């Protein structure tokens, strides 16, 4: 468990999941292991494993509102709207009134396209905690452009009360930048983007973490060496199902290529985003 937790803190969720799988196979009655595996699998975006294991966790405990909220959140991340709604109701019946609960509702309504309900839920979340950057993010994202100046003023007023954590201030700077960009205020948007990046760099330095380009290059070289003898798909296998991998930086058009272009072809099915490949590569390279 300690090793799995350490890998999680390092962001190596593939290794964390690998260890927790072994623990779960050796003792499928341990609620702590089930919970840890479900949350780690969720970080790895293996939502099928996360949902199955969290369901096992709920059967091993007496669940309350907080557990139902987390389960509903997993279903929402997996885009399983009906199941998400069911567990939102369970959480409501169990008395859920936290910021996380209202924020979950806001994200659910946003996904369903009911922006009026999403705005109401976001406002409810902000009543609980005016320093929740994600609630402001949802509110700004779905509001009309002419409502943005007032919302930005409200954020600025909230920032003056001093109850915001350093992390939330970092997130809200990005939100403010996006809002100013929507308003066409480019210079102001860049100022907030720069501020957010500076805050993020400081927080990483405080945690003794930084991006090491040399280490990353070495890791890429090791992966390339594992596949130095790669051969093209044989002609006789051309008519069988063949995986297509779309890779790219965030916001570079990978989702557009997968969902709106390739997945529209009759002989192509989208498999979604899954980070399990990293686990497989790391296991081979070791």
Tab-separated table of C-alpha atoms in Angstrom:
chain	number	residue	atom	x	y	z
A	1	UNK	CA	0.000	0.000	0.000
A	2	UNK	CA	2.792	2.416	0.874
A	3	UNK	CA	4.533	1.785	-2.449
A	4	UNK	CA	1.271	2.238	-4.342
A	5	UNK	CA	0.598	5.494	-2.516
A	6	UNK	CA	4.136	6.688	-3.242
A	7	UNK	CA	3.764	5.966	-6.953
A	8	UNK	CA	0.470	7.866	-6.873
A	9	UNK	CA	2.143	10.906	-5.305
A	10	UNK	CA	4.723	10.757	-8.098
A	11	UNK	CA	1.962	10.618	-10.710
A	12	UNK	CA	2.937	7.074	-11.736
A	13	UNK	CA	-0.632	5.816	-11.590
A	14	UNK	CA	0.091	2.858	-13.863
A	15	UNK	CA	2.525	1.428	-11.308
A	16	UNK	CA	0.157	2.245	-8.472
A	17	UNK	CA	-2.660	0.354	-10.198
A	18	UNK	CA	-0.369	-2.614	-10.875
A	19	UNK	CA	0.506	-2.967	-7.201
A	20	UNK	CA	-3.052	-2.462	-6.022
A	21	UNK	CA	-4.336	-5.070	-8.475
A	22	UNK	CA	-1.981	-7.597	-6.876
A	23	UNK	CA	-3.199	-6.656	-3.405
A	24	UNK	CA	-6.841	-6.884	-4.450
A	25	UNK	CA	-6.326	-10.323	-6.026
A	26	UNK	CA	-4.749	-11.555	-2.796
A	27	UNK	CA	-7.494	-10.108	-0.559
A	28	UNK	CA	-10.799	-9.146	-2.164
A	29	UNK	CA	-12.383	-8.324	1.208
A	30	UNK	CA	-10.112	-5.391	2.039
A	31	UNK	CA	-12.142	-2.201	1.679
A	32	UNK	CA	-9.066	0.039	1.904
A	33	UNK	CA	-7.439	-1.710	-1.059
A	34	UNK	CA	-10.662	-1.594	-3.087
A	35	UNK	CA	-11.040	2.133	-2.511
A	36	UNK	CA	-7.404	2.857	-3.356
A	37	UNK	CA	-7.541	0.745	-6.523
A	38	UNK	CA	-10.746	2.414	-7.702
A	39	UNK	CA	-9.350	5.918	-7.216
A	40	UNK	CA	-5.997	5.044	-8.830
A	41	UNK	CA	-7.731	3.413	-11.807
A	42	UNK	CA	-9.837	6.549	-12.166
A	43	UNK	CA	-6.651	8.642	-12.327
A	44	UNK	CA	-5.436	6.281	-15.063
A	45	UNK	CA	-8.787	6.789	-16.848
A	46	UNK	CA	-9.517	3.083	-16.693
A	47	UNK	CA	-13.092	3.849	-15.721
A	48	UNK	CA	-14.419	0.318	-16.182
A	49	UNK	CA	-11.967	-0.971	-13.566
A	50	UNK	CA	-12.557	2.072	-11.342
A	51	UNK	CA	-16.347	1.651	-11.395
A	52	UNK	CA	-16.242	-2.105	-10.818
A	53	UNK	CA	-13.805	-1.823	-7.916
A	54	UNK	CA	-15.579	1.128	-6.300
A	55	UNK	CA	-18.798	-0.875	-6.464
A	56	UNK	CA	-16.986	-3.659	-4.589
A	57	UNK	CA	-15.788	-1.066	-2.064
A	58	UNK	CA	-19.343	0.151	-1.431
A	59	UNK	CA	-20.487	-3.419	-0.779
A	60	UNK	CA	-17.771	-3.810	1.848
A	61	UNK	CA	-18.778	-0.699	3.809
A	62	UNK	CA	-21.899	1.167	4.867
A	63	UNK	CA	-21.860	3.954	2.273
A	64	UNK	CA	-22.935	7.509	2.989
A	65	UNK	CA	-23.452	10.679	0.987
A	66	UNK	CA	-19.726	11.259	0.363
A	67	UNK	CA	-19.246	7.756	-1.088
A	68	UNK	CA	-22.292	8.125	-3.356
A	69	UNK	CA	-20.952	11.462	-4.622
A	70	UNK	CA	-17.598	9.883	-5.498
A	71	UNK	CA	-19.297	6.973	-7.282
A	72	UNK	CA	-21.527	9.370	-9.235
A	73	UNK	CA	-18.417	11.332	-10.188
A	74	UNK	CA	-16.785	8.188	-11.598
A	75	UNK	CA	-19.862	7.497	-13.719
A	76	UNK	CA	-19.815	11.098	-14.945
A	77	UNK	CA	-16.150	10.857	-15.922
A	78	UNK	CA	-17.008	7.673	-17.836
A	79	UNK	CA	-19.909	9.528	-19.516
A	80	UNK	CA	-22.425	7.062	-18.061
A	81	UNK	CA	-25.092	9.678	-17.442
A	82	UNK	CA	-27.962	7.442	-16.295
A	83	UNK	CA	-25.877	5.731	-13.612
A	84	UNK	CA	-24.472	9.082	-12.541
A	85	UNK	CA	-27.965	10.485	-12.070
A	86	UNK	CA	-28.969	7.452	-9.994
A	87	UNK	CA	-26.121	7.924	-7.541
A	88	UNK	CA	-26.682	11.678	-7.416
A	89	UNK	CA	-30.166	10.834	-6.140
A	90	UNK	CA	-28.738	8.373	-3.611
A	91	UNK	CA	-26.366	11.087	-2.391
A	92	UNK	CA	-29.230	13.579	-2.154
A	93	UNK	CA	-31.344	11.127	-0.164
A	94	UNK	CA	-28.357	10.579	2.148
A	95	UNK	CA	-28.285	14.314	2.853
A	96	UNK	CA	-25.475	15.513	0.582
A	97	UNK	CA	-25.098	19.286	0.766
A	98	UNK	CA	-21.372	19.762	0.182
A	99	UNK	CA	-19.587	21.901	-2.388
A	100	UNK	CA	-18.512	18.700	-4.165
A	101	UNK	CA	-22.122	17.522	-4.439
A	102	UNK	CA	-23.396	20.741	-5.998
A	103	UNK	CA	-20.382	20.928	-8.303
A	104	UNK	CA	-21.093	17.358	-9.448
A	105	UNK	CA	-24.652	18.380	-10.244
A	106	UNK	CA	-23.389	21.406	-12.182
A	107	UNK	CA	-21.085	19.248	-14.300
A	108	UNK	CA	-23.857	16.714	-14.905
A	109	UNK	CA	-26.331	19.361	-16.038
A	110	UNK	CA	-23.656	20.947	-18.236
A	111	UNK	CA	-23.065	17.585	-19.928
A	112	UNK	CA	-26.807	17.204	-20.493
A	113	UNK	CA	-27.009	20.711	-21.962
A	114	UNK	CA	-29.344	22.112	-19.292
A	115	UNK	CA	-27.389	25.290	-18.611
A	116	UNK	CA	-30.017	26.888	-16.377
A	117	UNK	CA	-29.795	23.967	-13.948
A	118	UNK	CA	-25.987	23.941	-14.270
A	119	UNK	CA	-25.810	27.629	-13.352
A	120	UNK	CA	-28.093	27.106	-10.353
A	121	UNK	CA	-25.963	24.196	-9.113
A	122	UNK	CA	-22.758	26.203	-9.619
A	123	UNK	CA	-24.190	29.064	-7.574
A	124	UNK	CA	-25.150	26.596	-4.838
A	125	UNK	CA	-21.572	25.288	-4.790
A	126	UNK	CA	-20.213	28.841	-4.524
A	127	UNK	CA	-22.528	29.580	-1.592
A	128	UNK	CA	-20.809	26.728	0.209
A	129	UNK	CA	-17.328	27.811	-0.867
A	130	UNK	CA	-16.789	31.003	-2.842
A	131	UNK	CA	-13.160	30.008	-3.358
A	132	UNK	CA	-13.911	26.949	-5.490
A	133	UNK	CA	-12.279	27.661	-8.845
A	134	UNK	CA	-13.966	24.757	-10.636
A	135	UNK	CA	-17.437	26.055	-9.777
A	136	UNK	CA	-16.481	29.475	-11.166
A	137	UNK	CA	-15.061	27.716	-14.226
A	138	UNK	CA	-18.341	25.930	-14.971
A	139	UNK	CA	-20.299	29.133	-14.375
A	140	UNK	CA	-18.114	31.220	-16.685
A	141	UNK	CA	-18.003	28.527	-19.362
A	142	UNK	CA	-21.771	28.236	-19.786
A	143	UNK	CA	-22.724	31.878	-19.213
A	144	UNK	CA	-23.448	34.270	-22.067
A	145	UNK	CA	-20.627	36.615	-23.044
A	146	UNK	CA	-22.477	39.704	-21.801
A	147	UNK	CA	-22.614	38.144	-18.298
A	148	UNK	CA	-18.844	37.653	-18.062
A	149	UNK	CA	-17.862	41.163	-16.826
A	150	UNK	CA	-20.143	40.876	-13.776
A	151	UNK	CA	-18.902	37.367	-13.028
A	152	UNK	CA	-15.292	38.558	-13.263
A	153	UNK	CA	-16.090	41.347	-10.806
A	154	UNK	CA	-17.608	38.795	-8.428
A	155	UNK	CA	-14.479	36.643	-8.640
A	156	UNK	CA	-12.265	39.629	-7.920
A	157	UNK	CA	-14.395	40.571	-4.910
A	158	UNK	CA	-14.235	36.983	-3.626
A	159	UNK	CA	-10.454	36.933	-3.975
A	160	UNK	CA	-10.234	39.884	-1.597
A	161	UNK	CA	-11.610	37.938	1.368
A	162	UNK	CA	-8.419	35.884	1.686
A	163	UNK	CA	-10.076	32.438	1.993
A	164	UNK	CA	-8.651	31.097	-1.273
A	165	UNK	CA	-5.922	28.456	-1.181
A	166	UNK	CA	-2.811	28.919	-3.315
A	167	UNK	CA	-3.941	26.074	-5.580
A	168	UNK	CA	-7.406	27.571	-6.109
A	169	UNK	CA	-5.838	30.967	-6.904
A	170	UNK	CA	-3.719	29.267	-9.532
A	171	UNK	CA	-6.763	27.622	-11.110
A	172	UNK	CA	-8.899	30.774	-11.032
A	173	UNK	CA	-6.185	32.732	-12.834
A	174	UNK	CA	-6.579	30.358	-15.788
A	175	UNK	CA	-10.368	30.747	-15.593
A	176	UNK	CA	-10.073	34.538	-15.580
A	177	UNK	CA	-7.705	34.351	-18.546
A	178	UNK	CA	-10.198	32.265	-20.542
A	179	UNK	CA	-13.007	34.674	-19.707
A	180	UNK	CA	-11.020	37.722	-20.841
A	181	UNK	CA	-10.076	35.855	-24.027
A	182	UNK	CA	-13.776	35.283	-24.744
A	183	UNK	CA	-14.351	39.002	-24.277
A	184	UNK	CA	-11.639	39.755	-26.827
A	185	UNK	CA	-9.407	41.344	-24.169
A	186	UNK	CA	-6.247	39.635	-25.373
A	187	UNK	CA	-3.652	41.570	-23.387
A	188	UNK	CA	-5.533	41.091	-20.123
A	189	UNK	CA	-5.990	37.394	-20.915
A	190	UNK	CA	-2.249	36.961	-21.466
A	191	UNK	CA	-1.537	38.747	-18.192
A	192	UNK	CA	-3.681	36.230	-16.318
A	193	UNK	CA	-2.190	33.285	-18.237
A	194	UNK	CA	1.290	34.495	-17.293
A	195	UNK	CA	0.240	34.904	-13.667
A	196	UNK	CA	-1.266	31.398	-13.588
A	197	UNK	CA	1.860	29.869	-15.133
A	198	UNK	CA	4.070	31.675	-12.625
A	199	UNK	CA	1.971	30.422	-9.713
A	200	UNK	CA	2.054	26.883	-11.061
A	201	UNK	CA	5.844	27.001	-11.442
A	202	UNK	CA	6.231	28.251	-7.858
A	203	UNK	CA	3.999	25.506	-6.496
A	204	UNK	CA	5.991	22.873	-8.394
A	205	UNK	CA	9.252	24.275	-7.070
A	206	UNK	CA	7.845	24.276	-3.529
A	207	UNK	CA	6.989	20.591	-3.968
A	208	UNK	CA	10.496	19.926	-5.359
A	209	UNK	CA	9.054	18.833	-8.699
A	210	UNK	CA	10.044	20.114	-12.102
A	211	UNK	CA	10.072	19.021	-15.712
A	212	UNK	CA	13.367	17.305	-16.563
A	213	UNK	CA	13.718	17.342	-20.346
A	214	UNK	CA	16.871	15.192	-20.266
A	215	UNK	CA	15.167	12.463	-18.229
A	216	UNK	CA	12.148	12.605	-20.543
A	217	UNK	CA	14.367	12.252	-23.626
A	218	UNK	CA	16.097	9.220	-22.101
A	219	UNK	CA	12.737	7.621	-21.301
A	220	UNK	CA	11.581	8.151	-24.906
A	221	UNK	CA	14.812	6.635	-26.235
A	222	UNK	CA	14.313	3.550	-24.046
A	223	UNK	CA	10.793	3.126	-25.404
A	224	UNK	CA	11.986	3.492	-29.003
A	225	UNK	CA	14.660	0.838	-28.405
A	226	UNK	CA	11.972	-1.607	-27.255
A	227	UNK	CA	10.308	-1.329	-30.665
A	228	UNK	CA	13.391	-1.081	-32.868
A	229	UNK	CA	12.360	-4.220	-34.772
A	230	UNK	CA	8.816	-3.051	-35.508
A	231	UNK	CA	7.340	-4.605	-38.648
A	232	UNK	CA	4.378	-3.407	-40.675
A	233	UNK	CA	1.089	-5.324	-40.457
A	234	UNK	CA	1.250	-8.384	-42.779
A	235	UNK	CA	-0.961	-8.221	-45.836
A	236	UNK	CA	-2.929	-11.310	-44.752
A	237	UNK	CA	-3.881	-9.505	-41.510
A	238	UNK	CA	-5.043	-6.343	-43.245
A	239	UNK	CA	-8.719	-7.357	-43.102
A	240	UNK	CA	-8.676	-7.879	-39.349
A	241	UNK	CA	-9.368	-5.212	-36.740
A	242	UNK	CA	-6.263	-3.071	-36.323
A	243	UNK	CA	-5.712	-0.462	-33.600
A	244	UNK	CA	-5.053	3.151	-34.552
A	245	UNK	CA	-3.224	5.349	-32.053
A	246	UNK	CA	-3.735	9.103	-32.113
A	247	UNK	CA	-1.068	11.009	-30.222
A	248	UNK	CA	-0.479	14.697	-29.669
A	249	UNK	CA	-0.183	17.516	-27.192
A	250	UNK	CA	-3.289	18.745	-25.289
A	251	UNK	CA	-5.545	21.025	-27.360
A	252	UNK	CA	-3.796	19.955	-30.574
A	253	UNK	CA	-6.867	18.377	-32.209
A	254	UNK	CA	-6.570	14.751	-31.114
A	255	UNK	CA	-10.169	14.545	-29.889
A	256	UNK	CA	-11.397	16.236	-33.077
A	257	UNK	CA	-9.470	13.726	-35.188
A	258	UNK	CA	-10.836	10.762	-33.228
A	259	UNK	CA	-14.455	11.717	-32.598
A	260	UNK	CA	-15.459	14.036	-35.428
A	261	UNK	CA	-13.361	12.590	-38.239
A	262	UNK	CA	-12.124	9.010	-37.950
A	263	UNK	CA	-15.007	7.710	-35.812
A	264	UNK	CA	-17.473	8.903	-38.471
A	265	UNK	CA	-16.126	6.321	-40.917
A	266	UNK	CA	-18.234	3.145	-41.126
A	267	UNK	CA	-15.291	0.812	-40.446
A	268	UNK	CA	-13.748	2.769	-37.532
A	269	UNK	CA	-14.849	2.685	-33.882
A	270	UNK	CA	-13.518	5.166	-31.317
A	271	UNK	CA	-11.996	3.589	-28.226
A	272	UNK	CA	-11.785	6.748	-26.142
A	273	UNK	CA	-8.817	7.905	-24.091
A	274	UNK	CA	-6.947	5.310	-22.071
A	275	UNK	CA	-3.569	5.616	-20.397
A	276	UNK	CA	-3.140	1.877	-19.888
A	277	UNK	CA	-0.617	1.750	-22.746
A	278	UNK	CA	1.874	3.582	-20.552
A	279	UNK	CA	1.582	0.778	-17.991
A	280	UNK	CA	2.224	-1.860	-20.650
A	281	UNK	CA	5.247	-0.040	-22.048
A	282	UNK	CA	6.749	0.513	-18.594
A	283	UNK	CA	6.302	-3.173	-17.743
A	284	UNK	CA	8.099	-4.206	-20.951
A	285	UNK	CA	10.903	-1.663	-20.545
A	286	UNK	CA	11.605	-2.848	-17.015
